[in-house]
Coordinates of C-alpha atoms and ligand atoms in Angstrom, one line a residue:
M1 CA -20.5 49.1 84.2
L2 CA -20.0 52.5 82.7
S3 CA -18.7 54.3 85.8
S4 CA -18.1 53.8 89.5
V5 CA -17.0 56.7 91.7
I6 CA -16.0 56.2 95.4
S7 CA -15.6 59.2 97.7
T8 CA -14.0 58.1 100.9
Q9 CA -14.3 60.0 104.2
I10 CA -12.0 57.8 106.2
A11 CA -9.6 60.7 106.8
A12 CA -12.3 62.8 108.4
H13 CA -13.0 60.0 111.0
A14 CA -9.4 58.8 111.5
P15 CA -8.7 61.2 114.4
Y16 CA -11.6 59.6 116.4
G17 CA -10.6 56.0 115.7
G18 CA -14.0 55.1 114.2
V19 CA -17.0 56.5 112.3
V20 CA -18.6 59.6 113.9
P21 CA -22.3 59.7 112.7
E22 CA -22.6 63.5 112.5
I23 CA -19.3 63.8 110.5
A24 CA -20.5 61.1 108.2
A25 CA -23.8 62.8 107.4
R26 CA -22.2 66.2 106.8
A27 CA -19.5 64.7 104.6
H28 CA -22.2 63.0 102.4
V29 CA -24.0 66.4 101.9
E30 CA -20.7 68.0 101.0
V31 CA -19.8 65.6 98.2
I32 CA -23.0 64.1 96.8
D33 CA -23.6 66.5 93.9
A34 CA -20.0 66.3 92.8
V35 CA -19.9 62.5 93.0
I36 CA -23.1 62.2 90.9
L37 CA -21.8 64.6 88.3
Q38 CA -18.5 62.7 88.1
A39 CA -20.4 59.4 87.7
M40 CA -22.5 60.8 84.9
S41 CA -19.5 62.4 83.2
D42 CA -17.3 59.2 83.4
A43 CA -20.2 57.2 82.0
G44 CA -20.6 59.6 79.1
V45 CA -24.3 59.8 79.4
G46 CA -26.7 62.7 80.1
F47 CA -29.6 62.5 82.5
D48 CA -31.7 61.8 79.4
G49 CA -29.9 58.5 79.1
L50 CA -31.1 57.1 82.4
N51 CA -33.9 54.5 82.7
G52 CA -34.2 54.7 86.5
V53 CA -32.5 55.8 89.7
A54 CA -31.3 53.4 92.4
A55 CA -30.3 54.6 95.9
T56 CA -29.4 52.8 99.1
A57 CA -32.3 53.2 101.6
G58 CA -30.6 51.3 104.5
P59 CA -29.5 49.7 106.7
G60 CA -26.8 51.9 108.1
L61 CA -26.1 55.3 109.7
V62 CA -29.3 57.1 108.8
G63 CA -27.8 60.6 108.2
G64 CA -25.7 59.4 105.2
V65 CA -28.5 57.2 103.9
M66 CA -31.0 60.1 103.9
V67 CA -28.6 62.3 101.9
G68 CA -28.1 59.6 99.2
L69 CA -31.8 58.6 99.1
S70 CA -33.0 62.3 98.9
A71 CA -30.6 63.0 96.0
G72 CA -31.9 59.9 94.2
K73 CA -35.5 61.0 94.8
A74 CA -34.7 64.5 93.5
I75 CA -33.3 63.1 90.2
A76 CA -36.2 60.6 89.9
L77 CA -38.8 63.4 90.5
A78 CA -37.1 65.9 88.2
R79 CA -36.7 63.4 85.3
G80 CA -39.9 61.4 85.8
L81 CA -37.9 58.2 86.4
P82 CA -38.7 55.2 88.5
L83 CA -36.9 55.1 91.9
V84 CA -35.6 51.9 93.4
A85 CA -34.9 52.0 97.2
V86 CA -32.2 49.4 97.5
N87 CA -31.2 47.4 100.6
H88 CA -27.4 47.9 101.0
L89 CA -27.0 44.2 101.8
E90 CA -28.8 43.2 98.6
G91 CA -26.1 45.3 96.8
H92 CA -23.4 43.2 98.5
A93 CA -25.4 40.0 97.6
V94 CA -25.3 40.8 93.8
S95 CA -21.8 42.4 93.9
A96 CA -20.2 39.3 92.4
R97 CA -22.6 39.5 89.5
L98 CA -21.0 42.7 88.4
S99 CA -18.2 40.7 86.8
E100 CA -19.7 37.3 86.3
D101 CA -23.1 36.0 85.3
I102 CA -23.8 33.9 88.4
A103 CA -27.1 32.1 88.3
Y104 CA -29.6 32.0 91.2
P105 CA -29.9 30.3 93.6
F106 CA -26.6 30.6 95.5
L107 CA -25.3 30.3 99.0
L108 CA -24.0 33.7 100.2
L109 CA -21.6 34.5 103.0
L110 CA -22.0 38.3 103.6
V111 CA -19.1 39.5 105.7
S112 CA -18.7 43.3 106.2
G113 CA -18.1 45.8 108.9
G114 CA -21.8 45.7 110.1
H115 CA -22.9 42.2 109.0
C116 CA -21.9 38.6 109.1
Q117 CA -24.6 36.3 107.7
L118 CA -25.2 33.1 105.7
L119 CA -28.1 33.4 103.3
E120 CA -29.7 31.4 100.6
V121 CA -30.3 33.8 97.7
S122 CA -32.9 32.4 95.3
G123 CA -33.7 35.5 93.2
V124 CA -34.2 39.2 93.2
G125 CA -35.0 40.2 96.7
A126 CA -35.6 36.6 97.8
C127 CA -33.3 35.7 100.7
R128 CA -33.5 33.1 103.4
R129 CA -31.2 33.6 106.4
L130 CA -29.4 30.4 107.6
G131 CA -27.2 32.1 110.2
S132 CA -26.0 35.4 111.6
T133 CA -23.6 36.7 114.2
I134 CA -24.9 36.7 117.7
D135 CA -22.5 39.5 118.7
D136 CA -19.9 41.3 116.5
A137 CA -19.6 41.2 112.8
A138 CA -16.4 39.8 111.3
G139 CA -15.2 43.2 110.0
E140 CA -16.1 44.8 113.4
A141 CA -13.9 42.2 115.1
F142 CA -11.0 43.0 112.6
D143 CA -11.5 46.7 113.3
K144 CA -11.7 46.5 117.1
I145 CA -8.7 44.1 117.5
A146 CA -6.7 46.2 115.0
K147 CA -7.4 49.2 117.3
T148 CA -5.9 47.4 120.3
L149 CA -2.8 46.7 118.2
G150 CA -2.5 50.4 117.6
L151 CA -3.5 50.2 113.9
P152 CA -5.6 52.9 112.1
Y153 CA -9.2 52.6 111.0
P154 CA -10.4 50.7 109.0
G155 CA -8.5 47.9 110.8
G156 CA -9.1 45.0 108.5
P157 CA -6.7 45.9 105.7
A158 CA -4.2 47.3 108.2
L159 CA -4.3 44.1 110.2
E160 CA -3.9 42.0 107.1
K161 CA -0.8 43.9 106.2
L162 CA 0.7 43.6 109.7
A163 CA 0.0 39.9 109.7
E164 CA 2.2 39.3 106.6
G165 CA 4.9 36.8 107.4
G166 CA 3.5 36.3 111.0
D167 CA 3.2 33.0 112.8
A168 CA -0.6 32.2 112.8
S169 CA -0.1 29.3 115.2
R170 CA 1.8 31.3 117.9
F171 CA -1.2 32.5 120.0
P172 CA -4.0 30.0 120.7
L173 CA -7.4 31.8 120.5
P174 CA -10.9 30.6 121.4
R175 CA -13.0 28.8 118.9
A176 CA -16.5 30.0 119.6
L177 CA -19.5 27.8 118.8
L178 CA -17.2 25.0 117.6
G179 CA -19.3 21.9 116.9
R180 CA -22.5 23.8 117.9
D181 CA -25.6 23.3 115.7
G182 CA -26.8 26.0 113.3
C183 CA -24.9 28.5 111.2
D184 CA -24.5 31.4 113.6
F185 CA -21.3 33.2 114.3
S186 CA -19.7 34.7 117.4
F187 CA -16.6 36.9 117.6
S188 CA -16.8 38.6 121.0
G189 CA -14.7 35.9 122.9
L190 CA -12.0 36.2 120.3
K191 CA -12.0 40.0 120.6
T192 CA -11.6 39.9 124.4
A193 CA -8.9 37.3 124.3
A194 CA -7.0 39.2 121.5
A195 CA -7.3 42.5 123.4
R196 CA -5.9 40.9 126.5
L197 CA -2.9 39.4 124.6
A198 CA -2.3 42.7 122.8
E199 CA -1.9 44.6 126.0
G200 CA 1.4 42.9 126.9
L201 CA 3.0 43.0 123.5
T202 CA 5.8 45.4 122.6
S203 CA 7.9 43.9 119.9
D204 CA 7.0 44.1 116.2
T205 CA 7.4 40.3 115.9
D206 CA 4.9 39.7 118.7
K207 CA 2.4 42.0 117.1
R208 CA 2.8 40.5 113.7
D209 CA 2.3 37.0 115.2
L210 CA -0.8 38.1 117.1
A211 CA -2.2 39.8 113.9
A212 CA -1.6 36.5 112.0
S213 CA -3.2 34.4 114.7
V214 CA -6.3 36.7 114.9
Q215 CA -6.7 36.7 111.1
G216 CA -6.4 32.9 111.1
A217 CA -8.9 32.6 113.9
I218 CA -11.5 34.8 112.2
A219 CA -11.0 33.0 108.9
R220 CA -11.3 29.6 110.6
Q221 CA -14.6 30.5 112.3
L222 CA -16.0 31.8 108.9
A223 CA -14.9 28.5 107.3
E224 CA -16.3 26.3 110.0
R225 CA -19.7 27.9 110.1
T226 CA -19.9 28.2 106.3
D227 CA -19.1 24.4 106.1
R228 CA -22.3 23.7 108.1
A229 CA -24.3 25.9 105.8
M230 CA -22.8 24.2 102.8
L231 CA -23.8 20.8 104.1
L232 CA -27.4 22.0 104.8
Y233 CA -27.6 23.8 101.4
A234 CA -26.2 20.8 99.5
R235 CA -28.8 18.5 101.1
E236 CA -31.6 20.8 100.0
H237 CA -30.2 21.3 96.4
E238 CA -29.2 17.7 95.8
G239 CA -28.4 16.9 92.1
R240 CA -28.1 20.6 91.2
D241 CA -25.2 22.9 90.6
L242 CA -23.9 24.3 93.9
R243 CA -22.8 27.9 93.9
F244 CA -21.2 29.8 96.8
V245 CA -20.6 33.6 96.9
V246 CA -18.6 35.5 99.4
A247 CA -19.1 39.3 99.5
G248 CA -18.6 42.3 101.7
G249 CA -15.4 44.1 102.9
V250 CA -13.9 41.1 104.7
A251 CA -14.1 39.1 101.4
A252 CA -11.2 41.3 100.3
N253 CA -9.0 39.4 102.9
A254 CA -6.7 36.9 101.2
T255 CA -6.6 34.4 104.1
V256 CA -10.4 34.4 104.3
R257 CA -10.6 33.8 100.6
A258 CA -8.1 31.0 100.8
V259 CA -9.8 29.0 103.5
L260 CA -13.2 29.5 101.9
T261 CA -11.8 28.4 98.5
Q262 CA -10.6 25.2 100.2
G263 CA -13.9 24.6 102.0
A264 CA -15.9 25.2 98.8
A265 CA -13.8 22.7 96.8
K266 CA -14.2 20.1 99.6
R267 CA -18.0 20.3 99.4
G268 CA -18.3 20.6 95.6
F269 CA -19.3 24.3 95.4
S270 CA -18.1 26.7 92.8
L271 CA -16.9 29.8 94.5
F272 CA -17.5 33.3 93.3
A273 CA -16.2 36.5 94.8
P274 CA -16.4 40.1 93.6
S275 CA -13.1 41.6 92.4
L276 CA -11.3 43.3 95.3
A277 CA -12.6 46.8 94.5
Y278 CA -16.2 45.7 94.7
C279 CA -15.9 43.8 98.0
T280 CA -16.0 47.0 100.0
D281 CA -18.8 49.5 99.7
N282 CA -19.5 50.9 96.2
A283 CA -22.4 52.3 94.2
A284 CA -22.0 50.0 91.2
M285 CA -23.5 47.1 93.3
I286 CA -26.4 49.3 94.3
A287 CA -27.0 50.2 90.7
L288 CA -27.0 46.5 89.7
A289 CA -29.4 45.5 92.5
G290 CA -31.7 48.4 91.3
A291 CA -31.4 47.3 87.7
E292 CA -32.4 43.7 88.6
R293 CA -35.4 45.0 90.5
L294 CA -36.5 47.3 87.7
A295 CA -36.2 44.4 85.2
A296 CA -38.4 42.4 87.5
G297 CA -41.0 45.2 87.5
I298 CA -40.2 46.4 91.1
S299 CA -39.8 50.0 92.0
D300 CA -40.6 52.3 94.9
G301 CA -42.6 55.4 95.6
L302 CA -41.0 58.8 96.4
D303 CA -42.1 58.3 100.0
A304 CA -39.6 55.5 100.4
Q305 CA -38.0 55.8 103.9
A306 CA -34.4 55.7 105.0
R307 CA -34.1 52.7 107.3
P308 CA -31.3 52.4 110.0
R309 CA -32.2 48.6 110.3
W310 CA -33.5 46.5 107.4
P311 CA -32.9 42.8 107.5
L312 CA -32.8 40.9 104.1
D313 CA -34.8 38.1 105.6
A314 CA -37.4 40.0 107.7
A315 CA -39.2 36.8 108.8
A316 CA -36.0 35.2 110.2
A317 CA -35.0 38.5 111.9
L318 CA -38.3 38.7 113.6
A319 CA -38.3 35.1 114.7
N320 CA -34.7 35.3 116.0
P321 CA -33.8 38.9 116.5
T322 CA -30.0 39.5 116.9
H323 CA -30.6 42.9 118.5
A324 CA -33.3 41.9 121.0
F325 CA -33.1 43.1 124.6
G326 CA -30.1 41.6 126.3
R327 CA -28.1 41.0 123.2
K328 CA -25.7 43.5 121.8
G329 CA -23.5 44.2 118.9
A330 CA -24.8 42.9 115.6
K331 CA -26.6 45.4 113.5
A332 CA -28.3 42.6 111.6
Ligands
KG4_1 O1 -18.6 46.1 103.1 P1 -17.8 47.2 103.8 O2 -17.0 48.1 102.9 O3 -18.8 48.1 104.6 C1 -19.9 47.7 105.4 O4 -20.9 47.6 104.8 O5 -19.6 47.4 106.6 O6 -16.9 46.5 104.8 C2 -16.0 47.2 105.6 C3 -15.3 46.2 106.6 C4 -14.5 46.9 107.6 O7 -14.7 46.3 108.9 C5 -13.0 46.6 107.2 O8 -12.1 46.5 108.2 C6 -13.3 45.2 106.5 O9 -14.5 45.3 105.8 N1 -12.2 44.9 105.5 C7 -11.3 43.9 105.7 C8 -10.4 44.0 104.6 N2 -10.8 45.0 103.8 C9 -11.9 45.6 104.4 N3 -11.1 43.0 106.7 C10 -10.1 42.2 106.6 N4 -9.2 42.2 105.6 C11 -9.3 43.1 104.6 N5 -8.4 43.1 103.6
ZN2 ZN1 -21.2 47.3 102.9

């Protein structure tokens, strides 16, 4: 990796307690040129030194995605370079490969603010979904519960900090889907229960214990559902090396990492996780996904579209849509 520049717009959204789409799009326009120039200058290469351009084409808030994709197209057009329109989730899927050469296939737990999925990743762009959230994503649960505890956005890191030294067994919280077949997730019951408990709390100790209990409950659900996927995956890959990767913003959480490390050891999986800085959104993982695609001979036309929704496993998403009529929440 020659450079990785992150421009954050959290401060612009903070007064509203969450991301405002219009502000997000405008903030992208304002910084995109400077961020690209900074990345080129840190890398010490000129535009002549590029072999291709990778840009996120979705899924996500489409205003920001369009800004990045248009900038990528402009460079590709001006320089006659191939363009790779990258799925943001594929970036997370390869993010652990930024620091370690992890061979395919691997079992992936992708836990971010918008997504919570278990996937078998068998190569560049080849994903099979084993499970997904039926309501909120894990990061979304962290963010929403943190808000009810009066913490700033993004809630995950703030809640982790508050939970330090708290008693995780103090508040019993619901264990959704416990013992249920399949590898899906659900966090909405936990969210409601935690919000109700948070209402009556005033002392710092109470809040710290609730934060620790919530963090423990989210980690436990991730571990329980991942364990089911590990059993399934191990049966299908008998006699072969078993690799497990956890990626996405929530993978930065130490409690989540700890329970998954235990679970992986129990089932004979080697665990890989991106270094903390590359768990949350970054451009390096998109560049790597693009480079892997280019090496495999895959690129896109300049008519590539920005896509608000773009499942990694399109067939599974169609067969079992998480955002069908009557179901809410998950942006998967
Ligand atoms: O991958 P990411 O940067 O963006 C998406 O693609 O969604 O993930 C952001 C999410 C947010 O919900 C944030 O609260 C959560 O990851 N997050 C954490 C931690 N760091 C980030 N959740 C729990 N503990 C953390 N340390
Ligand atoms: Zn992300």
